[in-house]
Amino acid sequence: MDRYAGAGDEAADRARQQERHYQLLSALQSLVKELPSSFQQRLSYTTLSDLALALLDGTVFEIVQGLLEIQHLTEKSLYNQRLRLQNEHRVLRQTLRQKHLEAQQSCRPHNLPVLQAAQQRELEVMKHNVGMTRPVRKRLILPGNPRKSTSWCWG
């Protein structure tokens, strides 16, 4: 008798799963109707049915969850790289300012204009070098994750 009860539960589970499959298939067909006709032609009933089955068993959700985790880790890494680079640049500017101040304090007044001109050139070279690292970093990031590189702000 228990054997028949178990079979009834299995039949009910299969019926629920079949109903859920039809619901997902119907929802996918509705989404496909909103696409341009050139895309609609590429998505056959069999493809949509297979996709509904993949959604039904949770595989797609596991993949998406894994991709989201990878995206979050990548974003965190890029953010940390950006902060580290900004900090390095700030330290470079502070060090250069301190060096210039010390040089100006120990400079004789008649050499001060020459020193200031040289310091200005040195500051411009440093700004140019810092500015050059930005496009290089962006290009390094672009191939792996184009969306991130365009949204990554180099403050």
PDB file of C-alpha atoms in Angstrom:
ATOM      1  CA  MET A   1       0.000   0.000   0.000  1.00  0.00           C
ATOM      2  CA  ASP A   2       2.880   2.422   0.852  1.00  0.00           C
ATOM      3  CA  ARG A   3       4.277   1.660  -2.565  1.00  0.00           C
ATOM      4  CA  TYR A   4       1.182   3.102  -4.220  1.00  0.00           C
ATOM      5  CA  ALA A   5       1.229   6.165  -1.961  1.00  0.00           C
ATOM      6  CA  GLY A   6       4.842   6.871  -2.968  1.00  0.00           C
ATOM      7  CA  ALA A   7       3.911   6.493  -6.603  1.00  0.00           C
ATOM      8  CA  GLY A   8       1.090   8.998  -6.109  1.00  0.00           C
ATOM      9  CA  ASP A   9       3.512  11.493  -4.556  1.00  0.00           C
ATOM     10  CA  GLU A  10       5.884  11.042  -7.490  1.00  0.00           C
ATOM     11  CA  ALA A  11       3.056  11.581  -9.943  1.00  0.00           C
ATOM     12  CA  ALA A  12       1.987  14.728  -8.092  1.00  0.00           C
ATOM     13  CA  ASP A  13       5.597  16.012  -8.089  1.00  0.00           C
ATOM     14  CA  ARG A  14       5.901  15.320 -11.812  1.00  0.00           C
ATOM     15  CA  ALA A  15       2.613  17.093 -12.432  1.00  0.00           C
ATOM     16  CA  ARG A  16       3.777  20.137 -10.435  1.00  0.00           C
ATOM     17  CA  GLN A  17       7.091  20.141 -12.257  1.00  0.00           C
ATOM     18  CA  GLN A  18       5.306  19.855 -15.606  1.00  0.00           C
ATOM     19  CA  GLU A  19       2.997  22.735 -14.665  1.00  0.00           C
ATOM     20  CA  ARG A  20       5.966  24.862 -13.619  1.00  0.00           C
ATOM     21  CA  HIS A  21       7.686  23.978 -16.896  1.00  0.00           C
ATOM     22  CA  TYR A  22       4.655  25.178 -18.855  1.00  0.00           C
ATOM     23  CA  GLN A  23       4.542  28.396 -16.820  1.00  0.00           C
ATOM     24  CA  LEU A  24       8.212  29.116 -17.482  1.00  0.00           C
ATOM     25  CA  LEU A  25       7.813  28.201 -21.158  1.00  0.00           C
ATOM     26  CA  SER A  26       4.828  30.506 -21.459  1.00  0.00           C
ATOM     27  CA  ALA A  27       6.729  33.351 -19.791  1.00  0.00           C
ATOM     28  CA  LEU A  28       9.697  32.810 -22.122  1.00  0.00           C
ATOM     29  CA  GLN A  29       7.400  32.789 -25.156  1.00  0.00           C
ATOM     30  CA  SER A  30       5.904  36.095 -23.991  1.00  0.00           C
ATOM     31  CA  LEU A  31       9.383  37.576 -23.659  1.00  0.00           C
ATOM     32  CA  VAL A  32      10.357  36.330 -27.114  1.00  0.00           C
ATOM     33  CA  LYS A  33       7.291  38.024 -28.637  1.00  0.00           C
ATOM     34  CA  GLU A  34       8.741  41.369 -27.497  1.00  0.00           C
ATOM     35  CA  LEU A  35      11.967  40.756 -29.443  1.00  0.00           C
ATOM     36  CA  PRO A  36      12.523  41.816 -33.060  1.00  0.00           C
ATOM     37  CA  SER A  37      11.372  39.181 -35.538  1.00  0.00           C
ATOM     38  CA  SER A  38      14.945  38.346 -36.593  1.00  0.00           C
ATOM     39  CA  PHE A  39      15.640  37.162 -33.035  1.00  0.00           C
ATOM     40  CA  GLN A  40      12.276  35.445 -32.674  1.00  0.00           C
ATOM     41  CA  GLN A  41      13.097  33.197 -35.617  1.00  0.00           C
ATOM     42  CA  ARG A  42      16.276  31.995 -33.930  1.00  0.00           C
ATOM     43  CA  LEU A  43      14.489  30.859 -30.767  1.00  0.00           C
ATOM     44  CA  SER A  44      12.603  27.681 -31.540  1.00  0.00           C
ATOM     45  CA  TYR A  45      10.028  26.047 -29.287  1.00  0.00           C
ATOM     46  CA  THR A  46      12.589  23.350 -28.466  1.00  0.00           C
ATOM     47  CA  THR A  47      15.185  25.936 -27.446  1.00  0.00           C
ATOM     48  CA  LEU A  48      12.690  27.722 -25.227  1.00  0.00           C
ATOM     49  CA  SER A  49      11.554  24.429 -23.719  1.00  0.00           C
ATOM     50  CA  ASP A  50      15.156  23.451 -22.975  1.00  0.00           C
ATOM     51  CA  LEU A  51      15.751  26.858 -21.403  1.00  0.00           C
ATOM     52  CA  ALA A  52      12.631  26.448 -19.259  1.00  0.00           C
ATOM     53  CA  LEU A  53      13.915  23.055 -18.096  1.00  0.00           C
ATOM     54  CA  ALA A  54      17.298  24.589 -17.262  1.00  0.00           C
ATOM     55  CA  LEU A  55      15.528  27.282 -15.255  1.00  0.00           C
ATOM     56  CA  LEU A  56      13.427  24.637 -13.577  1.00  0.00           C
ATOM     57  CA  ASP A  57      16.370  22.625 -12.260  1.00  0.00           C
ATOM     58  CA  GLY A  58      18.179  25.705 -10.923  1.00  0.00           C
ATOM     59  CA  THR A  59      21.340  25.347 -13.010  1.00  0.00           C
ATOM     60  CA  VAL A  60      20.959  28.794 -14.556  1.00  0.00           C
ATOM     61  CA  PHE A  61      20.437  30.416 -11.170  1.00  0.00           C
ATOM     62  CA  GLU A  62      23.574  28.751  -9.822  1.00  0.00           C
ATOM     63  CA  ILE A  63      25.564  30.001 -12.814  1.00  0.00           C
ATOM     64  CA  VAL A  64      24.180  33.520 -12.443  1.00  0.00           C
ATOM     65  CA  GLN A  65      24.942  33.487  -8.718  1.00  0.00           C
ATOM     66  CA  GLY A  66      28.507  32.402  -9.445  1.00  0.00           C
ATOM     67  CA  LEU A  67      28.885  35.150 -12.042  1.00  0.00           C
ATOM     68  CA  LEU A  68      27.524  37.726  -9.598  1.00  0.00           C
ATOM     69  CA  GLU A  69      30.062  36.658  -6.995  1.00  0.00           C
ATOM     70  CA  ILE A  70      32.849  36.955  -9.573  1.00  0.00           C
ATOM     71  CA  GLN A  71      31.571  40.390 -10.581  1.00  0.00           C
ATOM     72  CA  HIS A  72      31.481  41.589  -6.965  1.00  0.00           C
ATOM     73  CA  LEU A  73      35.012  40.326  -6.328  1.00  0.00           C
ATOM     74  CA  THR A  74      36.233  41.993  -9.529  1.00  0.00           C
ATOM     75  CA  GLU A  75      34.561  45.276  -8.612  1.00  0.00           C
ATOM     76  CA  LYS A  76      36.080  45.144  -5.145  1.00  0.00           C
ATOM     77  CA  SER A  77      39.516  44.435  -6.598  1.00  0.00           C
ATOM     78  CA  LEU A  78      39.222  47.296  -9.102  1.00  0.00           C
ATOM     79  CA  TYR A  79      38.042  49.644  -6.377  1.00  0.00           C
ATOM     80  CA  ASN A  80      40.997  48.676  -4.174  1.00  0.00           C
ATOM     81  CA  GLN A  81      43.397  49.160  -7.101  1.00  0.00           C
ATOM     82  CA  ARG A  82      41.922  52.607  -7.697  1.00  0.00           C
ATOM     83  CA  LEU A  83      42.271  53.575  -4.028  1.00  0.00           C
ATOM     84  CA  ARG A  84      45.836  52.260  -3.914  1.00  0.00           C
ATOM     85  CA  LEU A  85      46.758  54.210  -7.045  1.00  0.00           C
ATOM     86  CA  GLN A  86      45.136  57.397  -5.752  1.00  0.00           C
ATOM     87  CA  ASN A  87      47.028  57.017  -2.478  1.00  0.00           C
ATOM     88  CA  GLU A  88      50.317  56.466  -4.313  1.00  0.00           C
ATOM     89  CA  HIS A  89      49.711  59.599  -6.379  1.00  0.00           C
ATOM     90  CA  ARG A  90      48.821  61.627  -3.296  1.00  0.00           C
ATOM     91  CA  VAL A  91      52.009  60.477  -1.553  1.00  0.00           C
ATOM     92  CA  LEU A  92      54.044  61.371  -4.658  1.00  0.00           C
ATOM     93  CA  ARG A  93      52.538  64.869  -4.728  1.00  0.00           C
ATOM     94  CA  GLN A  94      53.118  65.387  -0.999  1.00  0.00           C
ATOM     95  CA  THR A  95      56.706  64.158  -1.230  1.00  0.00           C
ATOM     96  CA  LEU A  96      57.395  66.418  -4.186  1.00  0.00           C
ATOM     97  CA  ARG A  97      55.821  69.423  -2.438  1.00  0.00           C
ATOM     98  CA  GLN A  98      57.929  68.780   0.677  1.00  0.00           C
ATOM     99  CA  LYS A  99      61.084  68.395  -1.414  1.00  0.00           C
ATOM    100  CA  HIS A 100      60.319  71.649  -3.249  1.00  0.00           C
ATOM    101  CA  LEU A 101      59.609  73.509  -0.016  1.00  0.00           C
ATOM    102  CA  GLU A 102      62.859  72.349   1.553  1.00  0.00           C
ATOM    103  CA  ALA A 103      64.801  73.316  -1.587  1.00  0.00           C
ATOM    104  CA  GLN A 104      63.200  76.767  -1.653  1.00  0.00           C
ATOM    105  CA  GLN A 105      63.994  77.349   2.021  1.00  0.00           C
ATOM    106  CA  SER A 106      67.654  76.504   1.530  1.00  0.00           C
ATOM    107  CA  CYS A 107      67.948  78.371  -1.794  1.00  0.00           C
ATOM    108  CA  ARG A 108      69.624  81.745  -2.122  1.00  0.00           C
ATOM    109  CA  PRO A 109      67.207  84.509  -3.151  1.00  0.00           C
ATOM    110  CA  HIS A 110      68.918  85.233  -6.487  1.00  0.00           C
ATOM    111  CA  ASN A 111      68.566  81.525  -7.539  1.00  0.00           C
ATOM    112  CA  LEU A 112      64.932  81.248  -6.470  1.00  0.00           C
ATOM    113  CA  PRO A 113      63.348  81.991  -9.907  1.00  0.00           C
ATOM    114  CA  VAL A 114      65.526  79.354 -11.596  1.00  0.00           C
ATOM    115  CA  LEU A 115      64.712  76.831  -8.874  1.00  0.00           C
ATOM    116  CA  GLN A 116      60.992  77.561  -9.100  1.00  0.00           C
ATOM    117  CA  ALA A 117      61.048  77.103 -12.883  1.00  0.00           C
ATOM    118  CA  ALA A 118      62.844  73.769 -12.501  1.00  0.00           C
ATOM    119  CA  GLN A 119      60.385  72.692  -9.803  1.00  0.00           C
ATOM    120  CA  GLN A 120      57.461  73.665 -12.023  1.00  0.00           C
ATOM    121  CA  ARG A 121      58.860  71.477 -14.840  1.00  0.00           C
ATOM    122  CA  GLU A 122      59.368  68.632 -12.377  1.00  0.00           C
ATOM    123  CA  LEU A 123      55.770  69.012 -11.171  1.00  0.00           C
ATOM    124  CA  GLU A 124      54.465  68.975 -14.750  1.00  0.00           C
ATOM    125  CA  VAL A 125      56.487  65.836 -15.537  1.00  0.00           C
ATOM    126  CA  MET A 126      55.076  64.134 -12.444  1.00  0.00           C
ATOM    127  CA  LYS A 127      51.512  65.155 -13.400  1.00  0.00           C
ATOM    128  CA  HIS A 128      52.112  63.889 -16.931  1.00  0.00           C
ATOM    129  CA  ASN A 129      53.430  60.543 -15.631  1.00  0.00           C
ATOM    130  CA  VAL A 130      50.489  60.178 -13.248  1.00  0.00           C
ATOM    131  CA  GLY A 131      48.123  61.053 -16.076  1.00  0.00           C
ATOM    132  CA  MET A 132      49.749  58.474 -18.337  1.00  0.00           C
ATOM    133  CA  THR A 133      49.077  55.650 -15.887  1.00  0.00           C
ATOM    134  CA  ARG A 134      45.326  56.210 -16.162  1.00  0.00           C
ATOM    135  CA  PRO A 135      44.830  55.214 -19.825  1.00  0.00           C
ATOM    136  CA  VAL A 136      47.286  52.342 -19.431  1.00  0.00           C
ATOM    137  CA  ARG A 137      45.334  50.933 -16.486  1.00  0.00           C
ATOM    138  CA  LYS A 138      42.065  51.373 -18.363  1.00  0.00           C
ATOM    139  CA  ARG A 139      43.437  49.512 -21.392  1.00  0.00           C
ATOM    140  CA  LEU A 140      44.634  46.688 -19.159  1.00  0.00           C
ATOM    141  CA  ILE A 141      41.181  46.356 -17.669  1.00  0.00           C
ATOM    142  CA  LEU A 142      39.168  46.752 -20.899  1.00  0.00           C
ATOM    143  CA  PRO A 143      39.768  43.302 -22.450  1.00  0.00           C
ATOM    144  CA  GLY A 144      38.707  41.393 -19.349  1.00  0.00           C
ATOM    145  CA  ASN A 145      35.734  43.460 -18.305  1.00  0.00           C
ATOM    146  CA  PRO A 146      34.648  46.243 -20.664  1.00  0.00           C
ATOM    147  CA  ARG A 147      31.705  47.413 -18.557  1.00  0.00           C
ATOM    148  CA  LYS A 148      33.855  47.931 -15.497  1.00  0.00           C
ATOM    149  CA  SER A 149      36.555  49.926 -17.242  1.00  0.00           C
ATOM    150  CA  THR A 150      34.074  52.420 -18.642  1.00  0.00           C
ATOM    151  CA  SER A 151      32.426  52.923 -15.289  1.00  0.00           C
ATOM    152  CA  TRP A 152      35.682  52.996 -13.343  1.00  0.00           C
ATOM    153  CA  CYS A 153      36.288  56.599 -12.357  1.00  0.00           C
ATOM    154  CA  TRP A 154      39.870  57.763 -12.047  1.00  0.00           C
ATOM    155  CA  GLY A 155      39.461  60.628  -9.616  1.00  0.00           C
TER     156      GLY A 155
END
